[in-house]
Amino acid sequence: MSRPSQPKLNTTDHNGVSVIQSQAHAATSSSSLPVSVAELQQVPQLVPANPSPGGGKALPPSKMKKPPADKDSEEYRQRRERNNLAVKKSRMRSKQKALDTQQRVNELKEENERLEAKIKLLSKELSVLKDLFLEHAHNLADNVQPPAGAEGSSPATNSTSTNGQ
Amino acid sequence: MSRPSQPKLNTTDHNGVSVIQSQAHAATSSSSLPVSVAELQQVPQLVPANPSPGGGKALPPSKMKKPPADKDSEEYRQRRERNNLAVKKSRMRSKQKALDTQQRVNELKEENERLEAKIKLLSKELSVLKDLFLEHAHNLADNVQPPAGAEGSSPATNSTSTNGQ
DNA sequence: TTGAATTGCGCAATAG
DNA sequence: CCTATTGCGCAATTCA
């Protein structure tokens, strides 16, 4: 949780030294094995040994920390490369996700506009119908029963306010 | 796991070598001299000279490249630090922006729901009013004019379909 | 030309 | 043990 490892030290924290042999990938000709010297670099074993003492089973709490990092070790290089790939992948996904999210915003905004337009339309329709309704109601209430169709007799059209959000 | 195995463009791109002297601020040794050794490291001038050829004006194609990078130069360190700062800042903003965008999505989604609910409501209201209207229209059309308020005479309520967009 | 801002990349610590 | 994430520094580029 959180980030305990935060040495406020500025320049060069863990990095310290980072010498990488420039294995110019140029040539590519014959010399197949570029680096392979020094593979017998034994790390100081923090734990003397663990030859299944007694029963000969279980070895769970092997609190083996980390032998710093065998620099030019073959395996080291391999791990680094793997990690580098993972990092690249992860970052790619991250970026993609950001793009997707941005696009989502655009889509939602669009839909929002559509919905608002629809609301406007419905509101208008409603208001019209209500007005018509009121008009009739008035006619009925006033007992005004014209013999044959008589419109345009409403001086003040009560505009019903649309539901205020 | 599928390991595409990177072809060759392996590590050490521009990096090549990256040795960073610890430069522990704590005076580890007696030489209290802060830092100022080796400052006369002149870089090989890539361009011999540029004595304004022709007129004494204009200097567009001054292909002055960058003397690689004076490693322990005082100014170098300063520039690095500045850049590191800028990088941190930039990344912070970038991350913040991503968060904001994500939140924007949430807000828009919320508003969308609200709008849809409103649409549903309005549609319902409209449908009711329309029905009522039709009913009355029928009554009038059928010339059904009860002496004094007599409703409930519509056996089949015509359900007007709501406008489907 | 200069300096800040971005960007791609590798390293190491750590989370899962 | 391995991959995925994350913070960080370096260097090349792009912007102003």
Coordinates of C-alpha atoms (C1' of nucleotides) in Angstrom, one line a residue:
Chain A
M1 CA 0.0 0.0 0.0
S2 CA 1.0 3.5 -0.6
R3 CA 4.6 4.3 -1.4
P4 CA 6.9 3.9 1.5
S5 CA 10.0 3.9 -0.6
Q6 CA 10.3 7.6 -1.2
P7 CA 13.7 8.8 -0.6
K8 CA 13.5 12.5 -1.2
L9 CA 17.0 12.4 -2.4
N10 CA 17.1 14.2 -5.7
T11 CA 19.6 13.3 -8.3
T12 CA 20.5 9.7 -8.9
D13 CA 18.8 7.7 -6.3
H14 CA 18.9 4.0 -7.0
N15 CA 20.3 4.5 -10.3
G16 CA 23.7 5.4 -9.1
V17 CA 25.7 3.6 -11.7
S18 CA 24.3 2.2 -14.8
V19 CA 27.0 1.1 -17.2
I20 CA 25.7 -0.8 -20.1
Q21 CA 28.1 -2.3 -22.5
S22 CA 27.2 -0.9 -25.8
Q23 CA 26.7 -4.1 -27.7
A24 CA 26.4 -2.5 -31.0
H25 CA 23.8 -4.6 -32.8
A26 CA 25.4 -3.6 -36.0
A27 CA 27.5 -6.3 -37.4
T28 CA 25.3 -9.3 -36.8
S29 CA 27.7 -11.3 -38.8
S30 CA 29.2 -14.3 -37.3
S31 CA 30.1 -13.6 -33.7
S32 CA 27.1 -15.2 -32.3
L33 CA 27.8 -15.2 -28.6
P34 CA 28.2 -11.6 -27.8
V35 CA 28.4 -11.8 -24.1
S36 CA 28.9 -14.8 -22.0
V37 CA 31.9 -14.3 -20.0
A38 CA 31.8 -14.5 -16.3
E39 CA 28.9 -16.7 -15.5
L40 CA 30.4 -18.2 -12.4
Q41 CA 29.8 -15.2 -10.4
Q42 CA 28.7 -16.7 -7.2
V43 CA 26.7 -14.4 -4.9
P44 CA 27.4 -14.5 -1.2
Q45 CA 24.9 -17.0 0.0
L46 CA 23.0 -15.4 2.7
V47 CA 21.7 -18.8 3.8
P48 CA 24.3 -21.4 4.1
A49 CA 22.2 -24.2 2.7
N50 CA 18.9 -25.8 3.0
P51 CA 19.4 -29.5 2.4
S52 CA 16.1 -30.6 3.6
P53 CA 16.9 -30.8 7.2
G54 CA 15.4 -33.7 9.0
G55 CA 12.2 -34.7 7.3
G56 CA 13.1 -33.5 3.8
K57 CA 10.2 -31.5 2.9
A58 CA 8.9 -28.0 2.8
L59 CA 11.0 -24.9 2.3
P60 CA 8.5 -22.1 2.6
P61 CA 10.2 -19.4 4.6
S62 CA 13.2 -19.0 2.4
K63 CA 13.7 -15.5 3.3
M64 CA 16.3 -15.1 0.6
K65 CA 16.5 -11.5 -0.2
K66 CA 18.2 -10.4 -3.3
P67 CA 21.7 -10.8 -4.3
P68 CA 21.9 -7.3 -5.7
A69 CA 21.9 -7.9 -9.3
D70 CA 24.5 -9.8 -11.1
K71 CA 25.4 -7.3 -13.6
D72 CA 26.5 -8.9 -16.8
S73 CA 24.9 -12.2 -15.9
E74 CA 23.2 -13.8 -18.8
E75 CA 20.1 -14.4 -16.8
Y76 CA 20.0 -10.8 -15.6
R77 CA 20.0 -9.5 -19.1
Q78 CA 17.2 -11.9 -20.0
R79 CA 15.1 -10.7 -17.1
R80 CA 15.7 -7.1 -18.0
E81 CA 14.6 -7.7 -21.5
R82 CA 11.5 -9.4 -20.4
N83 CA 10.7 -6.6 -18.1
N84 CA 11.3 -4.1 -20.8
L85 CA 8.8 -5.8 -23.0
A86 CA 6.3 -6.0 -20.2
V87 CA 6.8 -2.3 -19.5
K88 CA 6.3 -1.4 -23.1
K89 CA 3.1 -3.5 -23.3
S90 CA 1.8 -2.0 -20.1
R91 CA 2.4 1.5 -21.3
M92 CA 0.8 0.8 -24.6
R93 CA -2.3 -0.5 -22.9
S94 CA -2.4 2.5 -20.6
K95 CA -2.2 4.9 -23.4
Q96 CA -4.9 3.0 -25.3
K97 CA -7.1 3.1 -22.4
A98 CA -6.7 6.9 -22.1
L99 CA -7.6 7.2 -25.7
D100 CA -10.7 5.1 -25.2
T101 CA -11.8 7.1 -22.2
Q102 CA -11.4 10.3 -24.2
Q103 CA -13.5 8.9 -27.0
R104 CA -16.1 7.7 -24.5
V105 CA -16.4 11.3 -23.3
N106 CA -17.1 12.4 -26.9
E107 CA -19.7 9.7 -27.4
L108 CA -21.4 10.5 -24.2
K109 CA -21.4 14.2 -25.0
E110 CA -23.0 13.5 -28.3
E111 CA -25.7 11.3 -26.8
N112 CA -26.3 13.9 -24.2
E113 CA -27.1 16.4 -26.9
R114 CA -29.4 14.1 -28.6
L115 CA -31.3 13.4 -25.4
E116 CA -31.6 17.1 -24.7
A117 CA -32.9 17.8 -28.1
K118 CA -35.5 15.1 -27.6
I119 CA -36.5 16.6 -24.3
K120 CA -37.0 19.9 -25.9
L121 CA -39.2 18.4 -28.5
L122 CA -41.3 16.5 -26.1
S123 CA -41.6 19.5 -23.9
K124 CA -42.9 21.5 -26.8
E125 CA -45.4 18.9 -27.8
L126 CA -46.6 18.6 -24.2
S127 CA -47.0 22.3 -23.9
V128 CA -49.1 22.5 -27.1
L129 CA -51.3 19.7 -26.0
K130 CA -51.8 21.2 -22.6
D131 CA -52.8 24.5 -24.2
L132 CA -55.3 22.8 -26.4
F133 CA -56.6 21.0 -23.4
L134 CA -57.0 24.1 -21.4
E135 CA -58.8 25.8 -24.2
H136 CA -61.3 23.1 -24.4
A137 CA -61.7 23.1 -20.7
H138 CA -62.5 26.7 -20.8
N139 CA -65.0 26.3 -23.5
L140 CA -66.8 23.6 -21.5
A141 CA -66.6 25.5 -18.2
D142 CA -68.0 28.6 -19.8
N143 CA -70.8 26.5 -21.1
V144 CA -70.1 28.1 -24.4
Q145 CA -71.6 25.7 -26.7
P146 CA -71.5 27.3 -30.1
P147 CA -73.9 25.8 -32.6
A148 CA -71.3 24.9 -35.1
G149 CA -67.6 25.2 -34.6
A150 CA -66.4 28.6 -33.2
E151 CA -62.8 29.0 -32.5
G152 CA -60.4 31.8 -31.9
S153 CA -62.3 32.9 -28.8
S154 CA -59.6 32.6 -26.3
P155 CA -57.9 36.0 -25.7
A156 CA -55.3 34.8 -23.2
T157 CA -53.7 31.4 -23.9
N158 CA -52.5 30.2 -20.7
S159 CA -49.1 28.8 -21.4
T160 CA -48.4 26.1 -18.9
S161 CA -44.9 26.2 -17.8
T162 CA -43.0 23.1 -18.6
N163 CA -41.9 21.1 -15.7
G164 CA -38.9 23.0 -14.4
Q165 CA -36.2 20.5 -13.8
Chain B
M1 CA 3.8 -18.1 -22.7
S2 CA 4.3 -17.0 -26.2
R3 CA 7.6 -15.3 -26.4
P4 CA 7.9 -13.5 -29.7
S5 CA 11.5 -13.0 -28.7
Q6 CA 12.6 -9.6 -29.9
P7 CA 14.6 -9.8 -33.0
K8 CA 17.7 -7.8 -32.3
L9 CA 16.9 -4.2 -31.5
N10 CA 17.7 -5.1 -28.0
T11 CA 18.8 -2.9 -25.2
T12 CA 21.2 0.0 -25.1
D13 CA 19.8 2.3 -27.6
H14 CA 21.1 5.7 -27.2
N15 CA 21.8 4.9 -23.7
G16 CA 25.0 3.1 -24.3
V17 CA 26.8 4.2 -21.2
S18 CA 25.4 6.0 -18.3
V19 CA 27.7 6.4 -15.5
I20 CA 26.6 8.7 -12.8
Q21 CA 29.0 9.6 -10.2
S22 CA 27.5 9.5 -6.8
Q23 CA 28.6 13.0 -6.0
A24 CA 27.5 12.6 -2.4
H25 CA 27.0 16.0 -1.0
A26 CA 28.5 14.9 2.2
A27 CA 32.1 15.6 2.1
T28 CA 33.4 12.1 2.3
S29 CA 37.0 13.0 2.2
S30 CA 39.2 15.8 3.3
S31 CA 39.2 17.5 0.0
S32 CA 36.6 20.0 0.8
L33 CA 36.7 21.4 -2.6
P34 CA 33.0 21.4 -3.6
V35 CA 33.0 20.7 -7.2
S36 CA 34.9 22.3 -9.8
V37 CA 37.5 19.8 -11.0
A38 CA 37.8 19.3 -14.6
E39 CA 36.0 22.2 -16.1
L40 CA 38.4 22.7 -19.0
Q41 CA 37.0 19.9 -20.9
Q42 CA 36.7 21.4 -24.3
V43 CA 34.5 19.6 -26.7
P44 CA 35.8 19.0 -30.2
Q45 CA 34.1 21.7 -32.3
L46 CA 32.2 20.0 -35.0
V47 CA 32.1 23.1 -37.1
P48 CA 35.4 24.8 -37.5
A49 CA 34.0 28.2 -37.8
N50 CA 31.2 30.3 -39.2
P51 CA 32.6 33.7 -40.0
S52 CA 29.5 35.0 -41.6
P53 CA 30.2 34.1 -45.2
G54 CA 29.3 36.8 -47.6
G55 CA 27.3 39.5 -45.9
G56 CA 27.3 40.0 -42.2
K57 CA 23.8 38.9 -41.7
A58 CA 21.6 35.9 -41.6
L59 CA 22.6 32.7 -40.0
P60 CA 19.8 30.2 -40.8
P61 CA 21.7 27.0 -41.5
S62 CA 23.9 27.1 -38.4
K63 CA 24.1 23.4 -38.1
M64 CA 25.6 23.6 -34.6
K65 CA 25.1 20.3 -33.0
K66 CA 25.4 19.5 -29.4
P67 CA 28.7 18.7 -28.0
P68 CA 27.5 15.2 -26.8
A69 CA 27.2 15.9 -23.2
D70 CA 30.0 17.0 -20.9
K71 CA 29.4 14.4 -18.3
D72 CA 30.4 15.9 -15.0
S73 CA 30.0 19.4 -16.2
E74 CA 28.3 21.6 -13.7
E75 CA 26.0 23.0 -16.2
Y76 CA 25.1 19.5 -17.5
R77 CA 24.0 18.5 -14.1
Q78 CA 21.9 21.6 -13.8
R79 CA 20.2 21.0 -17.1
R80 CA 19.5 17.5 -16.2
E81 CA 17.9 18.5 -12.9
R82 CA 15.8 21.0 -14.7
N83 CA 14.6 18.5 -17.2
N84 CA 13.9 16.0 -14.5
L85 CA 11.7 18.5 -12.8
A86 CA 9.9 19.3 -16.0
V87 CA 9.4 15.7 -16.7
K88 CA 7.9 15.1 -13.3
K89 CA 5.6 18.1 -13.8
S90 CA 4.5 17.0 -17.2
R91 CA 3.8 13.5 -16.0
M92 CA 1.8 14.7 -13.1
R93 CA -0.3 16.8 -15.3
S94 CA -0.8 14.0 -17.7
K95 CA -1.9 11.7 -15.0
Q96 CA -4.2 14.4 -13.5
K97 CA -5.8 14.9 -16.9
A98 CA -6.4 11.2 -17.3
L99 CA -8.2 11.2 -13.9
D100 CA -10.2 14.3 -14.9
T101 CA -11.3 12.6 -18.1
Q102 CA -12.4 9.5 -16.3
Q103 CA -14.4 11.6 -13.9
R104 CA -15.9 13.4 -16.8
V105 CA -17.1 10.1 -18.1
N106 CA -18.8 9.4 -14.8
E107 CA -20.5 12.8 -14.7
L108 CA -21.7 12.5 -18.3
K109 CA -23.0 9.1 -17.6
E110 CA -25.0 10.4 -14.6
E111 CA -26.4 13.2 -16.6
N112 CA -27.3 10.8 -19.3
E113 CA -29.4 8.8 -16.9
R114 CA -31.1 11.9 -15.6
L115 CA -32.0 13.0 -19.1
E116 CA -33.3 9.6 -20.0
A117 CA -35.5 9.5 -17.0
K118 CA -36.9 12.9 -17.9
I119 CA -37.6 11.7 -21.3
K120 CA -39.5 8.8 -20.0
L121 CA -41.5 11.0 -17.8
L122 CA -42.4 13.4 -20.5
S123 CA -43.3 10.6 -22.8
K124 CA -45.6 9.3 -20.3
E125 CA -47.3 12.6 -19.7
L126 CA -47.6 13.1 -23.4
S127 CA -49.2 9.8 -23.9
V128 CA -51.7 10.4 -21.1
L129 CA -52.7 13.7 -22.5
K130 CA -53.1 12.4 -26.0
D131 CA -55.3 9.7 -24.7
L132 CA -57.4 12.1 -22.9
F133 CA -57.6 14.2 -26.0
L134 CA -58.7 11.4 -28.2
E135 CA -61.3 10.5 -25.7
H136 CA -62.8 13.9 -25.8
A137 CA -62.6 14.0 -29.5
H138 CA -64.6 10.8 -29.7
N139 CA -67.2 12.1 -27.4
L140 CA -67.6 15.2 -29.5
A141 CA -67.6 13.3 -32.7
D142 CA -70.2 10.9 -31.5
N143 CA -72.2 13.9 -30.6
V144 CA -72.6 12.4 -27.2
Q145 CA -73.6 15.3 -25.2
P146 CA -74.8 14.2 -21.8
P147 CA -77.2 16.7 -20.1
A148 CA -75.0 17.2 -17.1
G149 CA -71.6 15.8 -16.7
A150 CA -71.7 12.1 -17.4
E151 CA -68.5 10.4 -18.2
G152 CA -67.1 6.9 -18.1
S153 CA -68.7 6.0 -21.3
S154 CA -65.7 4.9 -23.2
P155 CA -65.6 1.1 -23.4
A156 CA -62.4 0.9 -25.3
T157 CA -59.6 3.2 -24.3
N158 CA -57.6 3.9 -27.4
S159 CA -54.0 3.6 -26.3
T160 CA -52.0 5.9 -28.5
S161 CA -48.6 4.6 -29.1
T162 CA -45.9 6.8 -27.8
N163 CA -43.7 8.2 -30.4
G164 CA -40.9 5.9 -30.9
Q165 CA -37.7 7.5 -32.2
Chain C
dT1 C1' 19.7 30.1 -29.8
dT2 C1' 17.5 28.9 -25.5
dG3 C1' 14.7 26.7 -22.3
dA4 C1' 10.4 24.3 -21.0
dA5 C1' 7.3 20.5 -22.4
dT6 C1' 6.8 15.9 -24.4
dT7 C1' 7.9 11.5 -25.5
dG8 C1' 10.2 6.8 -25.9
dC9 C1' 13.0 4.0 -23.3
dG10 C1' 15.5 1.3 -19.8
dC11 C1' 16.1 0.3 -14.7
dA12 C1' 14.6 -1.2 -10.3
dA13 C1' 11.2 -1.8 -6.7
dT14 C1' 7.0 -3.7 -6.0
dA15 C1' 2.4 -5.5 -6.6
dG16 C1' -0.3 -9.3 -8.1
Chain D
dC1 C1' 9.3 -17.5 -10.4
dC2 C1' 7.0 -14.5 -13.7
dT3 C1' 4.4 -10.7 -15.5
dA4 C1' 2.2 -6.0 -14.6
dT5 C1' 2.6 -1.5 -12.7
dT6 C1' 4.8 2.5 -11.3
dG7 C1' 8.2 6.2 -10.2
dC8 C1' 12.3 7.9 -11.9
dG9 C1' 16.2 9.5 -14.7
dC10 C1' 18.3 10.1 -19.4
dA11 C1' 18.3 11.9 -24.0
dA12 C1' 16.0 13.2 -28.3
dT13 C1' 12.4 16.1 -30.0
dT14 C1' 9.0 19.3 -30.2
dC15 C1' 7.2 23.9 -28.7
dA16 C1' 7.3 28.8 -27.7

